[in-house]
PDB file of N, CA and C in Angstrom:
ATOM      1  N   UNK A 222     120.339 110.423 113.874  1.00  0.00           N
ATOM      2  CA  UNK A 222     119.083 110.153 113.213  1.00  0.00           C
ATOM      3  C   UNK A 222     118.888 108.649 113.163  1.00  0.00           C
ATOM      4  N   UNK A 223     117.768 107.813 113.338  1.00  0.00           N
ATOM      5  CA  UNK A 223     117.589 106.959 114.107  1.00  0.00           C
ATOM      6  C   UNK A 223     115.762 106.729 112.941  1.00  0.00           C
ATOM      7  N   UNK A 224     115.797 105.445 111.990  1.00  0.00           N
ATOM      8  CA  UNK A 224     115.167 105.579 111.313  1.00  0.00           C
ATOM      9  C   UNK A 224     114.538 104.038 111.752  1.00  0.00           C
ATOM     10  N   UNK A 225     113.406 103.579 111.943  1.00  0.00           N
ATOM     11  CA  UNK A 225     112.690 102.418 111.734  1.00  0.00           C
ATOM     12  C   UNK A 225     111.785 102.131 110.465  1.00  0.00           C
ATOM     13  N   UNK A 226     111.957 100.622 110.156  1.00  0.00           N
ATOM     14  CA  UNK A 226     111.004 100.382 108.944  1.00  0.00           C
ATOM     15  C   UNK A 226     110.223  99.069 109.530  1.00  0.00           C
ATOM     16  N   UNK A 227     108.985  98.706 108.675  1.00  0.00           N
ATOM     17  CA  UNK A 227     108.197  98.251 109.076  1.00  0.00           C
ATOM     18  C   UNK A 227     108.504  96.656 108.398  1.00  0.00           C
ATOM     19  N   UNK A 228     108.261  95.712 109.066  1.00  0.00           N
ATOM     20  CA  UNK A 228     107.938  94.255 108.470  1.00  0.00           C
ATOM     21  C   UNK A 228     106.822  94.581 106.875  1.00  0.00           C
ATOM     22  N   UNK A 229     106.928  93.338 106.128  1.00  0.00           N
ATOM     23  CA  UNK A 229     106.415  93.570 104.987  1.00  0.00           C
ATOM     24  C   UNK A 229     104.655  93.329 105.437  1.00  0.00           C
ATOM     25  N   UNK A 230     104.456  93.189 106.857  1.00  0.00           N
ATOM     26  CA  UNK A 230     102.820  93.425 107.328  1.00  0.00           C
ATOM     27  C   UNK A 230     102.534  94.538 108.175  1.00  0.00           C
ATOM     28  N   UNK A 231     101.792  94.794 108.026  1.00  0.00           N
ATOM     29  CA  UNK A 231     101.682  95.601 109.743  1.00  0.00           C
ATOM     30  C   UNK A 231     101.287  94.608 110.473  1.00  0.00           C
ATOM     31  N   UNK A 232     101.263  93.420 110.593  1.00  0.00           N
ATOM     32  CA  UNK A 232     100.678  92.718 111.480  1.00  0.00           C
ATOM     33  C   UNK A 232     102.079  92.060 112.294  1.00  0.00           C
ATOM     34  N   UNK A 233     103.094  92.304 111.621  1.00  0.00           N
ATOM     35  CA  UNK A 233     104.175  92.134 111.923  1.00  0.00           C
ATOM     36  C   UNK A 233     104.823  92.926 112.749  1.00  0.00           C
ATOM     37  N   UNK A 234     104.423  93.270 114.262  1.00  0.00           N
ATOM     38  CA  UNK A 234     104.366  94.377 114.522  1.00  0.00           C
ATOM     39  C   UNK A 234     105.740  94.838 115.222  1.00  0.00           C
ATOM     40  N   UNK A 235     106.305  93.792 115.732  1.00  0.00           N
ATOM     41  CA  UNK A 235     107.537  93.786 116.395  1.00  0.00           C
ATOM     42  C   UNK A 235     108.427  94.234 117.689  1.00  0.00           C
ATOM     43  N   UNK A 236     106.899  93.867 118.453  1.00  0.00           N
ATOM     44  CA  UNK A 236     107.151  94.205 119.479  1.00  0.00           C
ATOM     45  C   UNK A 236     106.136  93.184 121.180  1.00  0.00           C
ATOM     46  N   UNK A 237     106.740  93.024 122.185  1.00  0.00           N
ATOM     47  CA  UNK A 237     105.477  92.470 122.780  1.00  0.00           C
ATOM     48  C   UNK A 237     104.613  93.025 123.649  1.00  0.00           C
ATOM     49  N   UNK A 238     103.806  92.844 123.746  1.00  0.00           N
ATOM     50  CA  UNK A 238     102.828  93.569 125.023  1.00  0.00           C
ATOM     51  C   UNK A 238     103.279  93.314 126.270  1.00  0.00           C
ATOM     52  N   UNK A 239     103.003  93.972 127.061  1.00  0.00           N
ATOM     53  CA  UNK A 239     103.493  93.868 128.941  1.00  0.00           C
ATOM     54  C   UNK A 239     102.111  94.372 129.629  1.00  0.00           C
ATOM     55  N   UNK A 240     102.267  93.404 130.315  1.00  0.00           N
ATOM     56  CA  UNK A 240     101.123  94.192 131.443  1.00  0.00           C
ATOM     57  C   UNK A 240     101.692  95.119 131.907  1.00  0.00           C
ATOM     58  N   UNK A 241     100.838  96.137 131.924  1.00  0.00           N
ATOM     59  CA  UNK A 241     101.463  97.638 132.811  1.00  0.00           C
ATOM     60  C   UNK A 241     101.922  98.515 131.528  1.00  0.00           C
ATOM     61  N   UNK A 242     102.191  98.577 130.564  1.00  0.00           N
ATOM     62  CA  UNK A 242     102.709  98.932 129.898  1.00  0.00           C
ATOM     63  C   UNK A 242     102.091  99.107 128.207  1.00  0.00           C
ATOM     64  N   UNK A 243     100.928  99.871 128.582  1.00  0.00           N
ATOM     65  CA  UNK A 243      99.857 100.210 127.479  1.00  0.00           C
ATOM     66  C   UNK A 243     101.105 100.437 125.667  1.00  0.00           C
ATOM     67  N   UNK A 244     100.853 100.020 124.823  1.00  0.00           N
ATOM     68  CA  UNK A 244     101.057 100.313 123.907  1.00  0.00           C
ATOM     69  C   UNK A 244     100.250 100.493 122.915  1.00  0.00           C
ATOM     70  N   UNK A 245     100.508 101.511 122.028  1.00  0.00           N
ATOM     71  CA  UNK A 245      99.504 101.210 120.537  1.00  0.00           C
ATOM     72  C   UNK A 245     100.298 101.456 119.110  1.00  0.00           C
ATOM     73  N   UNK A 246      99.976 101.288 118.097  1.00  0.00           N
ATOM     74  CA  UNK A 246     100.440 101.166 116.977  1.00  0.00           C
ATOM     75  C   UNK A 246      99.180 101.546 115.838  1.00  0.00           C
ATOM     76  N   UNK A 247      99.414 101.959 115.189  1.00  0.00           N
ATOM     77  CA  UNK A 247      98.741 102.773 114.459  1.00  0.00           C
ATOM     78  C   UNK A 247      99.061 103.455 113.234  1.00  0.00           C
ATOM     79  N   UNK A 248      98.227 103.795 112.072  1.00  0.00           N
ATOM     80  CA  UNK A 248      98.789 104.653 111.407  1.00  0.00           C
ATOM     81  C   UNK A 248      98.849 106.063 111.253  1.00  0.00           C
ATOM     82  N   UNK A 249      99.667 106.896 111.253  1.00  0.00           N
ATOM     83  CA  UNK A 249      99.959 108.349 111.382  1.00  0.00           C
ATOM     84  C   UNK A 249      99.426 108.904 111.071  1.00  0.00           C
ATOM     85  N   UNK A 250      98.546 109.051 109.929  1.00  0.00           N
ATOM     86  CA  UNK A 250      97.364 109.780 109.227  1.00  0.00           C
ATOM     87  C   UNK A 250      97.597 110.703 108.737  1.00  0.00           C
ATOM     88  N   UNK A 251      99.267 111.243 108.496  1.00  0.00           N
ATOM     89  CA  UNK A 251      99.453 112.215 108.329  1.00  0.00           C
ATOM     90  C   UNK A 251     100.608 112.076 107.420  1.00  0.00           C
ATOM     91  N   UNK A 252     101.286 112.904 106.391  1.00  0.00           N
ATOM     92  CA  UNK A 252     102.258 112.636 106.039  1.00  0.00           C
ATOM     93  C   UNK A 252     103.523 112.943 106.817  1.00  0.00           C
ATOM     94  N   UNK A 253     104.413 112.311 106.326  1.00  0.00           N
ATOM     95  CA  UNK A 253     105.640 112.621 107.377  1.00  0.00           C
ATOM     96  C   UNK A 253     106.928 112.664 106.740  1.00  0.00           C
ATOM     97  N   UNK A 254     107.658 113.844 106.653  1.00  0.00           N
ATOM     98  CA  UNK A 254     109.162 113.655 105.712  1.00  0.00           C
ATOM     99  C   UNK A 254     110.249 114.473 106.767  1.00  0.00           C
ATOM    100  N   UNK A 255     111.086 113.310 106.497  1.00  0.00           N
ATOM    101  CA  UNK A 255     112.483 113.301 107.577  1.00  0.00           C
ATOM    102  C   UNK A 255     113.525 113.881 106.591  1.00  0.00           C
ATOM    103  N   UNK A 256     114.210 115.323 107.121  1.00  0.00           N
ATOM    104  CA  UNK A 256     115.128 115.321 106.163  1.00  0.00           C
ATOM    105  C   UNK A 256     116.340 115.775 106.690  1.00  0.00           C
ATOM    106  N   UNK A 257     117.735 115.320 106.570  1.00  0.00           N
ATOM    107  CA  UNK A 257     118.815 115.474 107.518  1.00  0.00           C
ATOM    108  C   UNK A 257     119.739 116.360 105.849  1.00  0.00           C
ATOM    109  N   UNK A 258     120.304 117.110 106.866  1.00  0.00           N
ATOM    110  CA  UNK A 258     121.658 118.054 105.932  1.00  0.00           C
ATOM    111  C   UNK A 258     120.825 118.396 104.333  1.00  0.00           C
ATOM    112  N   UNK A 259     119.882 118.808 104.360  1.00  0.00           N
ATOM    113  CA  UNK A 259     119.109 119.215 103.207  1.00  0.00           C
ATOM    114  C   UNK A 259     118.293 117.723 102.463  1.00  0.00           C
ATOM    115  N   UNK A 260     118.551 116.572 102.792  1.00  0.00           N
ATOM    116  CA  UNK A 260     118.383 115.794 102.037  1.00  0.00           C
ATOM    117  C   UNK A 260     117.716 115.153 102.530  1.00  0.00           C
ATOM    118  N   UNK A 261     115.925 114.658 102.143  1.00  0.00           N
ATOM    119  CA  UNK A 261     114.902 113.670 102.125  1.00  0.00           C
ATOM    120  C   UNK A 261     115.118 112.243 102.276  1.00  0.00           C
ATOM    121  N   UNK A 262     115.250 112.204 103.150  1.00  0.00           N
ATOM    122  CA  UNK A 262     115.330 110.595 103.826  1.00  0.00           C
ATOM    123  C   UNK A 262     114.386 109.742 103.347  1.00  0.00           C
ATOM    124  N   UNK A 263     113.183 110.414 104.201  1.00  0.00           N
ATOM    125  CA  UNK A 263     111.887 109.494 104.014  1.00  0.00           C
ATOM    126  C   UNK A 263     110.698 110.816 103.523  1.00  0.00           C
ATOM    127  N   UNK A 264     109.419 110.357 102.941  1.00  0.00           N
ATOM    128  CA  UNK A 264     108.664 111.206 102.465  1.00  0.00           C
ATOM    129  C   UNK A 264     107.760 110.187 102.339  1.00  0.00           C
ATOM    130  N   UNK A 265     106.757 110.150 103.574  1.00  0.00           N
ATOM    131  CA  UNK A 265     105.672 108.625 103.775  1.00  0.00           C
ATOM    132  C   UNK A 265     104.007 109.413 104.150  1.00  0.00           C
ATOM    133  N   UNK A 266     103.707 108.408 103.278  1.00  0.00           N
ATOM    134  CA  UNK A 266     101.916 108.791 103.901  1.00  0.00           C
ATOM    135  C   UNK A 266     101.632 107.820 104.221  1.00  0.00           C
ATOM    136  N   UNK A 267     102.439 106.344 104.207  1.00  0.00           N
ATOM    137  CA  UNK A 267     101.714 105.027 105.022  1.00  0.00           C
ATOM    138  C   UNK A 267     102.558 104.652 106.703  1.00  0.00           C
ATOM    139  N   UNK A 268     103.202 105.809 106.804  1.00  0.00           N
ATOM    140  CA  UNK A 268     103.950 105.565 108.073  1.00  0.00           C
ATOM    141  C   UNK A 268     103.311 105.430 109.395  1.00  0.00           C
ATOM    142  N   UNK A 269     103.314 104.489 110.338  1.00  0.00           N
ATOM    143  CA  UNK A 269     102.624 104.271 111.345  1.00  0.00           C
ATOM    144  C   UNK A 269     103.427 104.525 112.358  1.00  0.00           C
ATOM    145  N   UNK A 270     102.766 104.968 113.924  1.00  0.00           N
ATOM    146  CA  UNK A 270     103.445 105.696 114.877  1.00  0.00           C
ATOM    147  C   UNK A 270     103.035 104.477 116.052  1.00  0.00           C
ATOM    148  N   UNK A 271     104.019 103.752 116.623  1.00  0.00           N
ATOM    149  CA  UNK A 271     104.001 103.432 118.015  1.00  0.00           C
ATOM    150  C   UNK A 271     104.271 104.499 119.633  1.00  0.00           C
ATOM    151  N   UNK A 272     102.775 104.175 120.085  1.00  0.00           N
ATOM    152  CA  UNK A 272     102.795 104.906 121.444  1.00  0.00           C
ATOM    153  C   UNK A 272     102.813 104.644 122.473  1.00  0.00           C
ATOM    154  N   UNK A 273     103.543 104.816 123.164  1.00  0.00           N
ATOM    155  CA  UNK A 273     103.549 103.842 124.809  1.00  0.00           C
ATOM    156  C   UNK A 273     104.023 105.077 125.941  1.00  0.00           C
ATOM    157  N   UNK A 274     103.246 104.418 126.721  1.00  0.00           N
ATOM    158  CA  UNK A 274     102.803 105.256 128.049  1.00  0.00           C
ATOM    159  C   UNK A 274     104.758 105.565 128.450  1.00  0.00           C
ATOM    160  N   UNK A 275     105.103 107.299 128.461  1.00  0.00           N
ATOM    161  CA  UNK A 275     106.182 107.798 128.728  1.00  0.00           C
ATOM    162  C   UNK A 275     107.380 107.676 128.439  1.00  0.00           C
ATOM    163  N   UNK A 276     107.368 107.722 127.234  1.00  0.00           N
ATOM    164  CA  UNK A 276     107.976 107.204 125.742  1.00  0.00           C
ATOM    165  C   UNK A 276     106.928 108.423 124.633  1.00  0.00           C
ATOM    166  N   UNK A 277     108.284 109.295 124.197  1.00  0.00           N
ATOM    167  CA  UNK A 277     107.918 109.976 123.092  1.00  0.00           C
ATOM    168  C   UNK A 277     107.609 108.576 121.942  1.00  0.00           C
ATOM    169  N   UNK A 278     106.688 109.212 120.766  1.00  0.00           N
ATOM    170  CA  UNK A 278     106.217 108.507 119.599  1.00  0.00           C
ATOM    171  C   UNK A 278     107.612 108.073 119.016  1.00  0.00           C
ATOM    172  N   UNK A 279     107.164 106.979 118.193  1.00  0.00           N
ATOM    173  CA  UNK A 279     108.181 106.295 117.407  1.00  0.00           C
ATOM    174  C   UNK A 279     107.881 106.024 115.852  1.00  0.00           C
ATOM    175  N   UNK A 280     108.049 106.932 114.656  1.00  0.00           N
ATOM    176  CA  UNK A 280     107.498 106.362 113.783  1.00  0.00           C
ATOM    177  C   UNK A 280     107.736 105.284 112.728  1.00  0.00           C
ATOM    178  N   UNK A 281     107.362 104.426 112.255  1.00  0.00           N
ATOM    179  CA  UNK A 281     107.896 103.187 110.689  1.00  0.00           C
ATOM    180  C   UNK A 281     107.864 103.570 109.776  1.00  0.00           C
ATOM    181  N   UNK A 282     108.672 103.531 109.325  1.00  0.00           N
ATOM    182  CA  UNK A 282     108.475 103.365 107.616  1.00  0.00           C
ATOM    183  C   UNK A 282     108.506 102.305 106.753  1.00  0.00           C
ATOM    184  N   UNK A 283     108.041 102.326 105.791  1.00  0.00           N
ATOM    185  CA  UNK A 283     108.094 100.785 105.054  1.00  0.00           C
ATOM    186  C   UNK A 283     109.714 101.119 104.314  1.00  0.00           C
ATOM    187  N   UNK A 284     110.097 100.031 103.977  1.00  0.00           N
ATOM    188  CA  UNK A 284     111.851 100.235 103.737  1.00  0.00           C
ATOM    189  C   UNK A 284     111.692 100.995 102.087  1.00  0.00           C
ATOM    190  N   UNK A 285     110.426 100.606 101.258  1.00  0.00           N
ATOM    191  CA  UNK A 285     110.123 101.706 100.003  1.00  0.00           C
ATOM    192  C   UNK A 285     109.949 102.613 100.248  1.00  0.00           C
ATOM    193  N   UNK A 286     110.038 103.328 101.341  1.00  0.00           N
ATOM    194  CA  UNK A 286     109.889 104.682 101.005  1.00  0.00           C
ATOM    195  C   UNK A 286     111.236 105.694 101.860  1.00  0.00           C
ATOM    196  N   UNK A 287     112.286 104.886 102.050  1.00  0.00           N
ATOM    197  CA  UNK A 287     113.221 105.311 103.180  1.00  0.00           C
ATOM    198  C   UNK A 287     114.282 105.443 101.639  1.00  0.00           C
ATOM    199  N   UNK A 288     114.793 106.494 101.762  1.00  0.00           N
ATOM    200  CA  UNK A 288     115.981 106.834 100.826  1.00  0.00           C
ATOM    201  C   UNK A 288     117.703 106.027 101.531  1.00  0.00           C
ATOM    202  N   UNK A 289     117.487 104.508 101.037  1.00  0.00           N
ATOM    203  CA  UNK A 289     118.465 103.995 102.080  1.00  0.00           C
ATOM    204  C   UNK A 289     119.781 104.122 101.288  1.00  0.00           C
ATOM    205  N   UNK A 290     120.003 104.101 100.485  1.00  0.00           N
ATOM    206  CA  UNK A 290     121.559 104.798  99.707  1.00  0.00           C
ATOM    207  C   UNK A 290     122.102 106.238 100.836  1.00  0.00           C
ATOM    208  N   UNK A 291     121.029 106.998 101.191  1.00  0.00           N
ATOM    209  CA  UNK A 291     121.804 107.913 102.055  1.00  0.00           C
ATOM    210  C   UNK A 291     122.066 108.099 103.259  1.00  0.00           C
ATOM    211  N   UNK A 292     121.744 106.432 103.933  1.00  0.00           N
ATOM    212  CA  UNK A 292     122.335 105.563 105.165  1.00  0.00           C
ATOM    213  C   UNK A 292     122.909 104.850 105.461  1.00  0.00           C
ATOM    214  N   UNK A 293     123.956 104.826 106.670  1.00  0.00           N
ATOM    215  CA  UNK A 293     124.775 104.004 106.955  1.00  0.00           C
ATOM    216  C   UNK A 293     124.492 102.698 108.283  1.00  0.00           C
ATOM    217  N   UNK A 294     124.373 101.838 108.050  1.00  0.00           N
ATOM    218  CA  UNK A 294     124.559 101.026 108.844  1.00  0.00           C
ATOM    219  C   UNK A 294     125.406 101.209 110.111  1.00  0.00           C
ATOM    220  N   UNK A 295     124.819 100.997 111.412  1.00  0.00           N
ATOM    221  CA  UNK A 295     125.714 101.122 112.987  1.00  0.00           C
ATOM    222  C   UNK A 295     125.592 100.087 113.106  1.00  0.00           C
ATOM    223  N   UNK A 296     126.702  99.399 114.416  1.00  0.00           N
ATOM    224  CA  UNK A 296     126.033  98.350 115.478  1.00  0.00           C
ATOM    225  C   UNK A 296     125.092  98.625 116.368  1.00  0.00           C
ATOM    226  N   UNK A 297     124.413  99.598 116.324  1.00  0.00           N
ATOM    227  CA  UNK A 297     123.365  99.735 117.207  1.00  0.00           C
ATOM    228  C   UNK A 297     122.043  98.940 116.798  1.00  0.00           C
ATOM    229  N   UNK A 298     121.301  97.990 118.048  1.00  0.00           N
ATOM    230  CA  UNK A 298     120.287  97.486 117.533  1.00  0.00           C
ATOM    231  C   UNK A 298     119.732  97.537 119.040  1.00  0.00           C
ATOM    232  N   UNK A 299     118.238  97.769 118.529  1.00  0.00           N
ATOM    233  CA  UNK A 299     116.766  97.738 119.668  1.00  0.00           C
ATOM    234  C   UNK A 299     116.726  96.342 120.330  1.00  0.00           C
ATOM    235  N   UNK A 300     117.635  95.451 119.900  1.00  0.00           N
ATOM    236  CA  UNK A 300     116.983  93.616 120.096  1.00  0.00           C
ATOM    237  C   UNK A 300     118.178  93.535 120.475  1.00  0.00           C
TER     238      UNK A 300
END
């Protein structure tokens, strides 16, 4: 399980554009709750979804609304 949170903007978006390589960012419009081994991770109605051409969706959360006591830190990083 593999959770993203958002900069304290959305303008902060964190990512760059490429030619060739349509992206969008947006907000989800929908609510969205992640829940692993019975237990509510996240439970967001401001969560926004990045979309890029052949690449399943990716959604953010703002770090208030991510239940982070019931996550562990990896060395895995996107950067």
């Amino acid at each position: 399980l593999r959770l993203h949170y958002m900069a304290t903007t959305q303008s902060e978006h964190g990512f760059e554009r490429q030619p060739g390589f349509p992206i969008s960012f947006h907000p989800a419009n929908k609510r969205i709750r992640v829940t692993f081994a019975g237990a509510t991770v996240v439970d967001s109605v401001r969560a926004m979804v990045m979309d890029e051409d052949g690449h399943q969706p990716v959604y953010y959360f703002a770090p208030d609304e991510i239940q982070m006591a019931l996550l562990g830190r990896t060395p895995h990083s996107s950067r």
